[in-house]
Short mmCIF file of C-alpha atoms and ligand atoms in Angstrom, two decimals:
data_model
loop_
_atom_site.label_atom_id
_atom_site.label_comp_id
_atom_site.label_asym_id
_atom_site.label_seq_id
_atom_site.Cartn_x
_atom_site.Cartn_y
_atom_site.Cartn_z
CA MET A 5 -37.33 -20.27 32.05
CA PRO A 6 -34.09 -20.29 34.04
CA LYS A 7 -33.14 -17.16 35.99
CA VAL A 8 -29.65 -15.96 36.84
CA PHE A 9 -28.84 -13.48 39.61
CA TYR A 10 -25.52 -11.76 38.97
CA ILE A 11 -24.04 -10.07 42.02
CA GLN A 12 -21.32 -7.49 41.37
CA PRO A 13 -18.35 -7.08 43.74
CA ASP A 14 -20.03 -3.91 45.12
CA GLY A 15 -23.12 -5.94 46.05
CA SER A 16 -25.44 -4.67 43.31
CA GLU A 17 -27.50 -7.35 41.63
CA THR A 18 -28.84 -7.95 38.11
CA VAL A 19 -31.49 -10.58 37.39
CA VAL A 20 -31.67 -12.04 33.91
CA GLU A 21 -34.26 -14.40 32.45
CA ALA A 22 -32.17 -16.93 30.58
CA VAL A 23 -32.75 -19.51 27.86
CA ALA A 24 -32.48 -23.17 28.85
CA GLY A 25 -29.38 -24.67 27.26
CA ASP A 26 -27.44 -21.41 27.42
CA SER A 27 -24.58 -21.09 29.86
CA VAL A 28 -24.32 -18.57 32.68
CA MET A 29 -21.51 -16.94 30.63
CA GLN A 30 -23.57 -16.68 27.41
CA THR A 31 -26.50 -15.27 29.33
CA ALA A 32 -24.29 -12.60 30.89
CA VAL A 33 -22.61 -11.64 27.63
CA ARG A 34 -25.90 -11.48 25.70
CA ASN A 35 -27.45 -9.26 28.33
CA GLY A 36 -24.49 -6.97 28.89
CA VAL A 37 -23.83 -8.02 32.47
CA SER A 38 -20.46 -6.47 33.21
CA GLY A 39 -17.61 -8.39 34.78
CA ILE A 40 -18.08 -11.56 32.72
CA VAL A 41 -15.97 -11.37 29.60
CA GLY A 42 -15.99 -14.84 28.05
CA GLN A 43 -13.32 -14.10 25.49
CA CYS A 44 -12.95 -17.63 24.19
CA GLY A 45 -16.67 -18.04 23.69
CA GLY A 46 -16.88 -20.96 26.08
CA SER A 47 -14.12 -23.16 24.71
CA LEU A 48 -12.36 -23.37 28.08
CA SER A 49 -9.32 -21.44 27.02
CA CYS A 50 -9.49 -17.99 28.56
CA ALA A 51 -10.69 -18.09 32.20
CA THR A 52 -12.33 -14.68 31.73
CA CYS A 53 -15.77 -16.02 32.72
CA HIS A 54 -14.78 -16.82 36.33
CA VAL A 55 -17.61 -16.58 38.90
CA PHE A 56 -18.28 -17.63 42.48
CA LEU A 57 -21.26 -19.95 42.59
CA ALA A 58 -23.69 -19.58 45.50
CA GLU A 59 -23.65 -22.31 48.11
CA GLU A 60 -27.30 -23.20 47.43
CA ASN A 61 -26.47 -23.96 43.77
CA ALA A 62 -23.37 -26.02 44.48
CA ASP A 63 -25.00 -29.30 43.46
CA ASP A 64 -27.01 -27.98 40.52
CA PHE A 65 -24.24 -28.47 37.97
CA ALA A 66 -21.79 -31.14 36.91
CA PRO A 67 -18.64 -30.98 39.03
CA VAL A 68 -15.50 -29.14 37.89
CA SER A 69 -13.83 -31.11 35.09
CA GLU A 70 -10.09 -31.57 34.84
CA ASP A 71 -9.84 -28.96 32.08
CA GLU A 72 -11.94 -26.47 33.98
CA ASP A 73 -9.82 -27.07 37.04
CA GLU A 74 -6.64 -26.20 35.16
CA MET A 75 -8.13 -23.06 33.69
CA LEU A 76 -9.45 -21.92 37.08
CA ASP A 77 -5.84 -21.85 38.24
CA CYS A 78 -5.22 -19.26 35.52
CA ALA A 79 -8.02 -16.87 36.51
CA ALA A 80 -7.11 -13.27 37.23
CA THR A 81 -8.86 -13.23 40.59
CA GLU A 82 -7.64 -15.89 43.04
CA ARG A 83 -9.89 -18.94 42.93
CA GLU A 84 -11.94 -20.03 45.90
CA ASP A 85 -13.72 -23.26 46.79
CA ASN A 86 -16.87 -22.13 45.00
CA SER A 87 -15.08 -20.84 41.89
CA ARG A 88 -16.47 -21.94 38.53
CA LEU A 89 -16.03 -20.96 34.91
CA SER A 90 -19.48 -19.72 34.00
CA CYS A 91 -19.25 -21.04 30.42
CA GLN A 92 -19.42 -24.51 31.95
CA LEU A 93 -22.60 -23.79 33.89
CA VAL A 94 -25.35 -24.78 31.46
CA LEU A 95 -28.82 -23.75 32.55
CA ALA A 96 -31.84 -26.03 32.73
CA ASP A 97 -35.47 -24.99 32.64
CA GLY A 98 -36.80 -23.59 35.89
CA GLN A 99 -33.36 -23.27 37.47
CA GLU A 100 -32.52 -20.24 39.62
CA VAL A 101 -28.83 -19.55 40.00
CA ARG A 102 -26.86 -16.95 41.95
CA VAL A 103 -23.31 -16.10 41.03
CA THR A 104 -20.93 -13.42 42.25
CA VAL A 105 -18.68 -11.72 39.73
CA PRO A 106 -15.02 -11.42 40.80
CA GLU A 107 -13.10 -8.14 41.06
CA ALA A 108 -11.10 -8.74 37.89
CA GLN A 109 -11.19 -11.03 34.89
CA LEU A 110 -8.23 -9.71 32.95
CA MET B 26 -16.20 -7.88 -7.51
CA THR B 27 -18.13 -6.46 -4.61
CA GLU B 28 -21.90 -6.68 -4.36
CA THR B 29 -23.51 -3.58 -2.92
CA THR B 30 -27.17 -2.81 -2.84
CA THR B 31 -27.51 0.63 -1.32
CA ALA B 32 -25.61 3.81 -2.17
CA GLY B 33 -23.17 4.90 0.53
CA THR B 34 -22.68 1.38 1.84
CA GLU B 35 -19.83 0.29 -0.42
CA PHE B 36 -17.30 -2.13 0.96
CA PRO B 37 -14.35 -1.98 0.70
CA PHE B 38 -14.25 1.82 0.81
CA ALA B 39 -11.42 4.31 0.43
CA PRO B 40 -10.14 6.23 3.48
CA LEU B 41 -12.54 8.88 4.80
CA PRO B 42 -12.30 11.34 7.70
CA PRO B 43 -13.04 9.30 10.88
CA ALA B 44 -16.54 10.73 11.47
CA ASP B 45 -17.52 10.00 7.86
CA ALA B 46 -16.05 6.50 8.07
CA ILE B 47 -18.20 5.86 11.17
CA GLU B 48 -21.32 7.05 9.30
CA HIS B 49 -20.41 4.88 6.34
CA LEU B 50 -20.01 1.84 8.60
CA LYS B 51 -23.33 2.61 10.26
CA ARG B 52 -25.17 2.62 6.90
CA LEU B 53 -23.29 -0.51 5.86
CA MET B 54 -24.28 -2.43 8.99
CA ALA B 55 -27.90 -1.28 8.72
CA ASP B 56 -27.91 -2.60 5.15
CA ARG B 57 -26.39 -6.07 5.62
CA PRO B 58 -24.44 -8.20 8.10
CA MET B 59 -21.63 -9.10 5.68
CA THR B 60 -20.26 -8.42 2.20
CA LYS B 61 -18.75 -10.86 -0.24
CA THR B 62 -15.43 -9.40 -1.33
CA THR B 63 -12.68 -10.59 -3.64
CA MET B 64 -9.28 -10.39 -1.98
CA PRO B 65 -6.03 -9.74 -3.88
CA TYR B 66 -5.00 -13.30 -3.02
CA GLY B 67 -7.12 -16.38 -2.44
CA GLY B 68 -10.38 -15.27 -4.03
CA ASP B 69 -13.74 -14.53 -2.44
CA VAL B 70 -14.47 -14.15 1.25
CA TRP B 71 -17.49 -13.02 3.25
CA ILE B 72 -16.37 -10.05 5.33
CA VAL B 73 -18.58 -9.86 8.43
CA HIS B 74 -19.42 -6.37 9.70
CA ARG B 75 -21.98 -6.69 12.48
CA ASN B 76 -20.68 -7.33 15.99
CA GLN B 77 -23.15 -10.02 17.03
CA ALA B 78 -22.87 -11.90 13.71
CA ALA B 79 -19.10 -11.80 14.07
CA ARG B 80 -19.27 -13.25 17.58
CA THR B 81 -21.67 -15.95 16.47
CA ILE B 82 -19.27 -17.07 13.75
CA LEU B 83 -16.19 -16.89 15.96
CA ALA B 84 -17.89 -19.13 18.52
CA ASP B 85 -19.15 -21.66 15.95
CA ARG B 86 -16.93 -24.70 15.44
CA ARG B 87 -18.37 -25.32 11.98
CA PHE B 88 -15.94 -22.66 10.79
CA VAL B 89 -12.43 -24.11 10.55
CA ARG B 90 -8.97 -23.24 9.24
CA GLU B 91 -7.73 -26.63 8.19
CA PRO B 92 -7.92 -26.08 4.39
CA PHE B 93 -5.55 -23.12 4.79
CA ARG B 94 -3.11 -25.04 6.93
CA THR B 95 -2.89 -28.02 4.60
CA GLY B 96 -2.43 -25.75 1.59
CA GLU B 97 -5.63 -27.02 -0.01
CA ARG B 98 -6.88 -23.41 -0.08
CA ILE B 99 -5.05 -20.11 -0.44
CA VAL B 100 -5.82 -17.74 2.45
CA PRO B 101 -7.97 -14.88 1.08
CA PHE B 102 -5.89 -11.91 2.19
CA PHE B 103 -4.21 -8.68 1.08
CA VAL B 104 -0.83 -10.33 0.64
CA PRO B 105 0.27 -13.93 0.22
CA PHE B 106 -0.07 -15.21 3.76
CA PRO B 107 3.43 -16.04 5.02
CA ASP B 108 3.99 -19.80 5.04
CA PHE B 109 5.57 -19.90 8.45
CA LEU B 110 2.44 -18.36 9.95
CA ARG B 111 0.29 -21.10 8.47
CA THR B 112 2.06 -23.63 10.66
CA THR B 113 1.11 -21.81 13.85
CA LEU B 114 -1.59 -22.34 16.40
CA GLN B 115 -4.01 -19.97 14.72
CA PHE B 116 -4.35 -22.37 11.79
CA GLU B 117 -4.98 -25.44 13.90
CA ASP B 118 -8.46 -26.70 14.73
CA PRO B 119 -9.46 -28.87 17.70
CA PRO B 120 -8.31 -31.26 19.05
CA GLN B 121 -4.69 -30.43 18.18
CA HIS B 122 -5.39 -26.75 18.74
CA THR B 123 -6.85 -27.41 22.17
CA LYS B 124 -3.81 -29.37 23.29
CA LEU B 125 -1.25 -26.79 22.14
CA ARG B 126 -3.29 -23.86 23.27
CA LYS B 127 -3.71 -25.16 26.80
CA LEU B 128 0.01 -25.56 27.20
CA VAL B 129 0.78 -22.01 26.19
CA GLN B 130 -2.24 -20.56 27.93
CA LYS B 131 -0.96 -21.53 31.32
CA ALA B 132 2.26 -19.64 30.78
CA ILE B 133 0.50 -16.51 29.57
CA SER B 134 -2.63 -16.64 31.74
CA PRO B 135 -4.13 -13.59 33.44
CA ARG B 136 -2.67 -14.87 36.72
CA ARG B 137 0.85 -15.24 35.37
CA VAL B 138 0.66 -11.87 33.65
CA ARG B 139 -0.49 -10.22 36.86
CA ASP B 140 2.69 -11.47 38.48
CA MET B 141 4.73 -9.88 35.68
CA ARG B 142 3.17 -6.46 36.13
CA ALA B 143 5.66 -5.14 38.67
CA SER B 144 8.58 -5.92 36.41
CA ALA B 145 6.78 -4.27 33.48
CA VAL B 146 6.33 -1.11 35.58
CA ALA B 147 9.98 -1.17 36.56
CA PHE B 148 11.17 -1.65 33.00
CA ALA B 149 8.85 1.06 31.62
CA ASN B 150 10.32 3.46 34.19
CA GLU B 151 13.86 2.50 33.21
CA LEU B 152 13.01 3.35 29.62
CA ILE B 153 11.47 6.65 30.69
CA ASP B 154 14.53 7.46 32.82
CA GLY B 155 16.65 6.96 29.71
CA MET B 156 14.50 9.26 27.60
CA ILE B 157 14.45 11.96 30.27
CA ALA B 158 18.22 11.74 30.71
CA ARG B 159 18.83 12.05 26.96
CA GLY B 160 16.29 14.88 26.67
CA GLY B 161 15.32 16.79 23.53
CA VAL B 162 13.12 15.10 20.94
CA ARG B 163 12.88 11.36 21.47
CA ASN B 164 11.49 8.55 19.30
CA LEU B 165 8.65 6.97 21.26
CA ILE B 166 8.68 3.83 19.11
CA THR B 167 12.29 2.72 19.40
CA GLU B 168 12.81 4.06 22.92
CA TYR B 169 9.57 2.89 24.52
CA SER B 170 6.82 1.13 22.54
CA VAL B 171 9.03 -1.57 21.05
CA PRO B 172 11.50 -2.33 23.89
CA LEU B 173 8.75 -2.77 26.49
CA PRO B 174 6.94 -5.71 24.79
CA ILE B 175 10.23 -7.23 23.69
CA GLU B 176 11.52 -7.26 27.25
CA MET B 177 8.28 -8.77 28.55
CA LEU B 178 8.08 -11.44 25.88
CA SER B 179 11.76 -12.26 26.26
CA SER B 180 11.29 -12.80 29.94
CA LEU B 181 8.14 -14.85 29.40
CA LEU B 182 9.78 -17.08 26.81
CA GLY B 183 13.07 -17.19 28.67
CA VAL B 184 15.16 -15.31 26.12
CA PRO B 185 18.02 -13.36 27.72
CA SER B 186 17.33 -9.64 27.40
CA ALA B 187 20.81 -9.18 25.92
CA ASP B 188 19.38 -10.75 22.74
CA ARG B 189 16.62 -8.18 22.43
CA GLU B 190 18.07 -6.41 19.42
CA LYS B 191 18.43 -9.59 17.41
CA PHE B 192 14.87 -10.40 18.28
CA GLU B 193 13.62 -7.09 17.05
CA ARG B 194 15.39 -7.56 13.71
CA TRP B 195 14.10 -11.09 13.25
CA SER B 196 10.62 -10.09 14.22
CA SER B 197 10.31 -7.21 11.78
CA SER B 198 11.81 -9.38 9.08
CA THR B 199 9.17 -12.02 9.52
CA MET B 200 6.48 -9.46 8.82
CA ALA B 201 8.15 -7.89 5.79
CA VAL B 202 6.20 -8.46 2.61
CA ALA B 203 8.13 -6.20 0.25
CA GLY B 204 10.85 -4.48 2.24
CA LYS B 205 13.14 -7.48 2.26
CA SER B 206 13.90 -10.02 -0.40
CA GLU B 207 12.67 -13.55 0.09
CA ASP B 208 16.25 -14.64 0.62
CA GLU B 209 16.79 -12.12 3.38
CA VAL B 210 13.57 -13.13 5.10
CA ALA B 211 14.54 -16.79 4.79
CA THR B 212 17.96 -16.07 6.28
CA ASP B 213 16.51 -14.17 9.22
CA LEU B 214 13.93 -16.88 9.84
CA ALA B 215 16.58 -19.57 9.69
CA GLU B 216 18.68 -17.63 12.20
CA LEU B 217 15.70 -17.24 14.48
CA SER B 218 14.88 -20.96 14.21
CA ALA B 219 18.46 -21.95 14.95
CA TYR B 220 18.60 -19.58 17.89
CA MET B 221 15.32 -20.84 19.32
CA THR B 222 16.24 -24.47 18.75
CA ASP B 223 19.43 -23.94 20.75
CA LEU B 224 17.55 -22.21 23.51
CA ILE B 225 14.95 -24.99 23.67
CA ALA B 226 17.77 -27.55 23.95
CA GLN B 227 19.30 -25.56 26.80
CA ARG B 228 15.99 -25.40 28.60
CA ARG B 229 15.46 -29.12 28.14
CA GLU B 230 18.77 -29.64 29.95
CA GLU B 231 18.29 -27.02 32.60
CA PRO B 232 14.70 -25.90 32.96
CA ARG B 233 13.93 -22.49 34.40
CA ASP B 234 10.68 -20.80 35.27
CA ASP B 235 9.84 -19.75 31.71
CA LEU B 236 7.60 -20.72 28.81
CA LEU B 237 10.21 -22.50 26.71
CA SER B 238 11.16 -24.68 29.67
CA ALA B 239 7.53 -25.49 30.30
CA LEU B 240 6.97 -26.40 26.66
CA ALA B 241 10.20 -28.37 26.43
CA HIS B 242 9.19 -30.43 29.43
CA ALA B 243 5.55 -30.82 28.53
CA ARG B 244 6.35 -34.22 27.01
CA GLU B 245 7.01 -35.56 30.48
CA LYS B 246 3.41 -34.91 31.33
CA ASP B 247 2.50 -37.19 28.39
CA GLU B 248 1.96 -34.26 26.08
CA THR B 249 4.68 -35.26 23.54
CA LEU B 250 5.66 -31.82 22.31
CA THR B 251 8.45 -31.82 19.77
CA ASP B 252 10.75 -28.96 18.78
CA ALA B 253 8.76 -28.80 15.56
CA GLU B 254 5.68 -28.01 17.63
CA ILE B 255 7.39 -25.62 20.03
CA LEU B 256 9.01 -23.47 17.35
CA PRO B 257 5.79 -22.27 15.69
CA ILE B 258 4.41 -21.39 19.12
CA ALA B 259 7.47 -19.29 19.82
CA PHE B 260 7.14 -17.72 16.36
CA ILE B 261 3.57 -16.65 16.75
CA LEU B 262 4.30 -15.18 20.16
CA ILE B 263 7.28 -13.29 18.79
CA VAL B 264 5.42 -11.94 15.79
CA GLY B 265 2.21 -11.19 17.67
CA GLY B 266 3.96 -10.02 20.78
CA PHE B 267 6.35 -7.46 19.32
CA ASP B 268 4.78 -5.67 16.40
CA ASN B 269 1.17 -5.68 17.45
CA THR B 270 1.62 -4.67 21.05
CA ALA B 271 4.13 -1.99 20.11
CA ASN B 272 1.70 -0.60 17.54
CA PHE B 273 -1.18 -0.55 19.98
CA LEU B 274 0.90 1.13 22.65
CA THR B 275 2.03 3.81 20.20
CA THR B 276 -1.53 4.29 18.98
CA GLY B 277 -2.62 4.63 22.60
CA VAL B 278 -0.12 7.35 23.43
CA MET B 279 -0.84 9.13 20.17
CA SER B 280 -4.60 9.03 20.50
CA LEU B 281 -4.35 10.53 23.98
CA LEU B 282 -2.03 13.23 22.64
CA HIS B 283 -4.65 13.99 19.99
CA SER B 284 -7.48 14.51 22.46
CA ASP B 285 -6.86 17.23 25.05
CA GLU B 286 -10.10 16.38 26.81
CA GLN B 287 -9.41 12.64 27.13
CA ARG B 288 -5.76 13.21 28.04
CA GLU B 289 -6.66 15.61 30.83
CA LEU B 290 -9.14 13.07 32.11
CA PHE B 291 -6.53 10.31 31.92
CA LEU B 292 -4.03 12.43 33.88
CA THR B 293 -6.47 12.67 36.80
CA ASP B 294 -6.05 8.93 37.49
CA PRO B 295 -3.72 7.10 35.08
CA ASP B 296 -3.63 3.82 37.01
CA GLY B 297 -7.39 3.74 37.57
CA LEU B 298 -8.26 4.61 33.97
CA ALA B 299 -5.58 2.52 32.23
CA PRO B 300 -7.71 -0.65 31.91
CA THR B 301 -10.69 1.01 30.21
CA ALA B 302 -8.39 3.31 28.24
CA ALA B 303 -6.46 0.33 26.85
CA GLU B 304 -9.71 -1.32 25.72
CA GLU B 305 -10.87 1.89 24.07
CA VAL B 306 -7.54 2.22 22.25
CA LEU B 307 -7.95 -1.34 20.98
CA ARG B 308 -11.47 -0.59 19.80
CA HIS B 309 -11.12 2.87 18.42
CA GLY B 310 -7.50 4.04 18.63
CA GLY B 311 -6.99 3.96 14.89
CA PHE B 312 -9.93 6.35 14.46
CA ALA B 313 -8.77 8.67 17.24
CA LEU B 314 -5.56 9.65 15.48
CA GLY B 315 -7.41 12.11 13.27
CA GLY B 316 -6.27 10.70 9.92
CA PRO B 317 -8.61 9.16 7.30
CA VAL B 318 -9.82 5.58 7.85
CA GLY B 319 -10.87 3.14 5.17
CA GLY B 320 -12.70 -0.18 5.18
CA GLY B 321 -11.14 -3.30 3.74
CA GLY B 322 -10.68 -6.90 4.75
CA GLY B 323 -10.59 -8.54 8.11
CA LEU B 324 -8.90 -10.97 10.44
CA VAL B 325 -7.55 -14.37 9.37
CA PRO B 326 -10.47 -16.15 7.65
CA PHE B 327 -12.23 -19.45 8.30
CA VAL B 328 -13.89 -21.95 5.94
CA ALA B 329 -17.48 -23.17 6.48
CA THR B 330 -17.67 -26.96 6.80
CA GLU B 331 -21.40 -26.89 6.04
CA ASP B 332 -24.12 -24.45 5.00
CA VAL B 333 -24.66 -22.02 7.90
CA VAL B 334 -27.11 -19.13 8.07
CA VAL B 335 -25.86 -16.22 10.17
CA ASP B 336 -27.95 -13.10 10.69
CA GLY B 337 -30.11 -14.07 7.72
CA GLN B 338 -27.23 -14.58 5.32
CA LEU B 339 -26.38 -18.04 4.00
CA ILE B 340 -22.68 -18.90 4.12
CA ALA B 341 -22.42 -21.94 1.89
CA LYS B 342 -20.27 -24.96 2.64
CA GLY B 343 -16.72 -24.30 1.45
CA GLU B 344 -17.02 -20.51 1.46
CA ALA B 345 -14.48 -18.43 3.35
CA VAL B 346 -15.51 -15.93 6.01
CA SER B 347 -13.54 -13.24 7.82
CA ILE B 348 -14.35 -10.77 10.58
CA ASP B 349 -13.98 -7.05 9.99
CA PRO B 350 -13.03 -5.62 13.40
CA GLY B 351 -13.12 -2.04 12.09
CA SER B 352 -16.89 -2.17 11.65
CA ALA B 353 -17.70 -4.73 14.37
CA ASN B 354 -16.00 -2.36 16.84
CA HIS B 355 -18.25 0.46 15.68
CA ASP B 356 -21.56 -1.38 15.57
CA PRO B 357 -24.16 0.89 17.22
CA GLU B 358 -26.11 -2.23 18.24
CA ALA B 359 -23.17 -3.32 20.42
CA ILE B 360 -21.40 -0.08 21.30
CA GLU B 361 -23.07 3.09 22.45
CA ASP B 362 -22.09 6.17 20.47
CA PRO B 363 -19.36 4.23 18.63
CA GLY B 364 -17.73 7.30 17.11
CA ARG B 365 -16.80 8.72 20.50
CA PHE B 366 -13.33 8.09 21.93
CA ASP B 367 -14.15 7.48 25.58
CA ILE B 368 -11.44 6.10 27.86
CA THR B 369 -13.99 5.46 30.63
CA ARG B 370 -16.16 3.16 28.47
CA LYS B 371 -17.08 0.10 30.57
CA ASP B 372 -18.94 -2.27 28.27
CA ASN B 373 -16.65 -2.48 25.31
CA PRO B 374 -17.23 -5.68 23.32
CA HIS B 375 -14.63 -4.92 20.65
CA LEU B 376 -13.18 -7.71 18.56
CA MET B 377 -9.68 -6.38 18.05
CA LEU B 378 -8.25 -9.41 19.85
CA SER B 379 -10.83 -11.68 18.24
CA HIS B 380 -13.16 -13.94 20.23
CA GLY B 381 -13.81 -17.65 20.58
CA LEU B 382 -11.33 -20.44 20.16
CA HIS B 383 -8.80 -18.26 18.38
CA HIS B 384 -9.04 -15.14 20.50
CA CYS B 385 -5.58 -13.67 20.98
CA LEU B 386 -3.51 -15.98 23.12
CA GLY B 387 -1.39 -13.06 24.25
CA ALA B 388 -4.38 -10.90 25.14
CA PRO B 389 -3.70 -10.78 28.90
CA LEU B 390 -0.08 -9.82 28.27
CA ALA B 391 -0.89 -7.27 25.55
CA ARG B 392 -3.50 -5.63 27.79
CA MET B 393 -1.17 -5.45 30.76
CA GLU B 394 1.62 -3.95 28.65
CA MET B 395 -0.73 -1.34 27.20
CA GLN B 396 -2.09 -0.44 30.63
CA VAL B 397 1.35 -0.15 32.18
CA GLY B 398 2.84 1.55 29.12
CA LEU B 399 0.14 4.22 28.99
CA ALA B 400 -0.06 4.88 32.72
CA GLU B 401 3.67 5.10 33.39
CA ILE B 402 4.63 7.48 30.59
CA PHE B 403 1.82 9.93 31.39
CA LYS B 404 2.51 9.75 35.13
CA ARG B 405 6.18 10.50 34.66
CA ILE B 406 5.84 12.98 31.78
CA PRO B 407 2.42 14.64 32.07
CA THR B 408 3.52 17.38 29.66
CA LEU B 409 4.22 14.86 26.90
CA ARG B 410 3.53 16.21 23.39
CA LEU B 411 4.01 15.30 19.76
CA ALA B 412 7.11 16.88 18.24
CA GLY B 413 6.64 15.94 14.61
CA GLU B 414 4.86 13.66 12.18
CA PRO B 415 5.03 9.89 12.56
CA VAL B 416 6.94 7.84 10.00
CA VAL B 417 4.98 4.79 8.84
CA ARG B 418 6.53 1.79 7.15
CA ARG B 419 4.08 0.91 4.41
CA ASP B 420 5.96 -2.08 3.02
CA VAL B 421 5.20 -4.25 6.01
CA LEU B 422 2.01 -6.20 6.58
CA THR B 423 1.23 -4.52 9.88
CA GLN B 424 2.28 -1.06 8.58
CA PRO B 425 4.02 -0.12 11.80
CA MET B 426 5.08 3.39 12.68
CA THR B 427 8.85 3.43 12.94
CA ASP B 428 9.36 6.92 14.28
CA LEU B 429 7.14 9.07 16.46
CA PRO B 430 8.91 12.22 17.65
CA ILE B 431 7.88 13.25 21.17
CA ALA B 432 9.04 15.94 23.55
CA TRP B 433 7.88 17.54 26.81
S1 FES C 516 -15.48 -18.31 28.29
FE1 FES C 516 -13.38 -18.80 28.12
S2 FES C 516 -13.12 -20.23 29.71
FE2 FES C 516 -15.20 -19.73 29.87
#
């Protein structure tokens, strides 16, 4: 079972047991993790699922696609080197992932 | 014909006092996830009540809109769905939808909208200055709720603000279903098209930093966008951006004026509370006005391309399905104490702006305008009060209020 650690801007942390095949966005939305909105349901057209991916997980996912790159430029909180759209981070069995939620999504 | 199984869970249902409507919705959602309803136009449609079922459907690509766009199917709705709206983005499916949407999205993204906030604050204050200077009883709608979104959308699109009044007329005309004759609507639409076509041509010649320029020049980035593609985008932004935002802003002010407790709370920190207050107005504002609320149809429907089971209910291939935000926004499974108007509510998964591929393209802009609009007027005029009954125009699809007397 994959596990996601969501760190809020104030440093508080929520751990969620996820389902393999779900994205980090879906997992957050299903479990009521605040700060991840995911308005477009993962169709790469809202940028409201922006997260900062922990250094240690940098190589665990496919790199940023061209479409994701464009949408990241639209995010409400300024993007950083480790910015990802969490709907594009699909979880595999046994994976442990840490993401930090940005200050604002909207 | 409507199938109901349990007493007190009828759908549609006639307007009830808000608290009773909430109870009715609660029983309805406990009974079933959706109801098959016959609409005045276009026949049967599954109206989906439960929040999670609604989200599941909105995120599932097996539900499409193509048969409505091509005219193969009539849109099941309260009124004949205006033709010009069927040519817009909301009736496209991927991949065409994806291409168009991405182009517009960049211009109206959360980032871009954040940069527009200061000018929204300035313009809201100009409008408030005007109302204060004129004094007496003012009309919130024409002097505040409508001009604010028009100014913002004009500046986003690149329409000179001197043309605001024309825009307002065209916009309300496009939504008229009985108030204007078909000829009048056609004339207004033709004028709007001609005006926009001219403006697009100008922006092709001399691009500026606005949406029409970006769209007009998108073809150079191998995105071949024609005027015929740009116009419907402009249309949907005009229609969605004027009427809807103005209505939500008015509802927001009114719902705060109706609740002394929530208004007093809001006045303690208007800027800090504006974001959650705006979401709560979207979710529940219509219920917080005190008047009776009914249950009817939903958002623009989809058609199932294959048999899909959602929340235990089979939606057969070819059947239409529509989301009922009124109940989905009051689903006790998704929203704690859904009958309570709470401007501090943090987790607020309402579906007023839809969800999934077709979630409101203008959502970031609409939210920002509501936040700014609510915060500024209450900061400047904390003693704001209602000075009469609102006038509602019932002959228009969106049933906008046209007059809301306020004083202080
Ligand atoms: S959920 Fe919309 S871009 Fe990720």
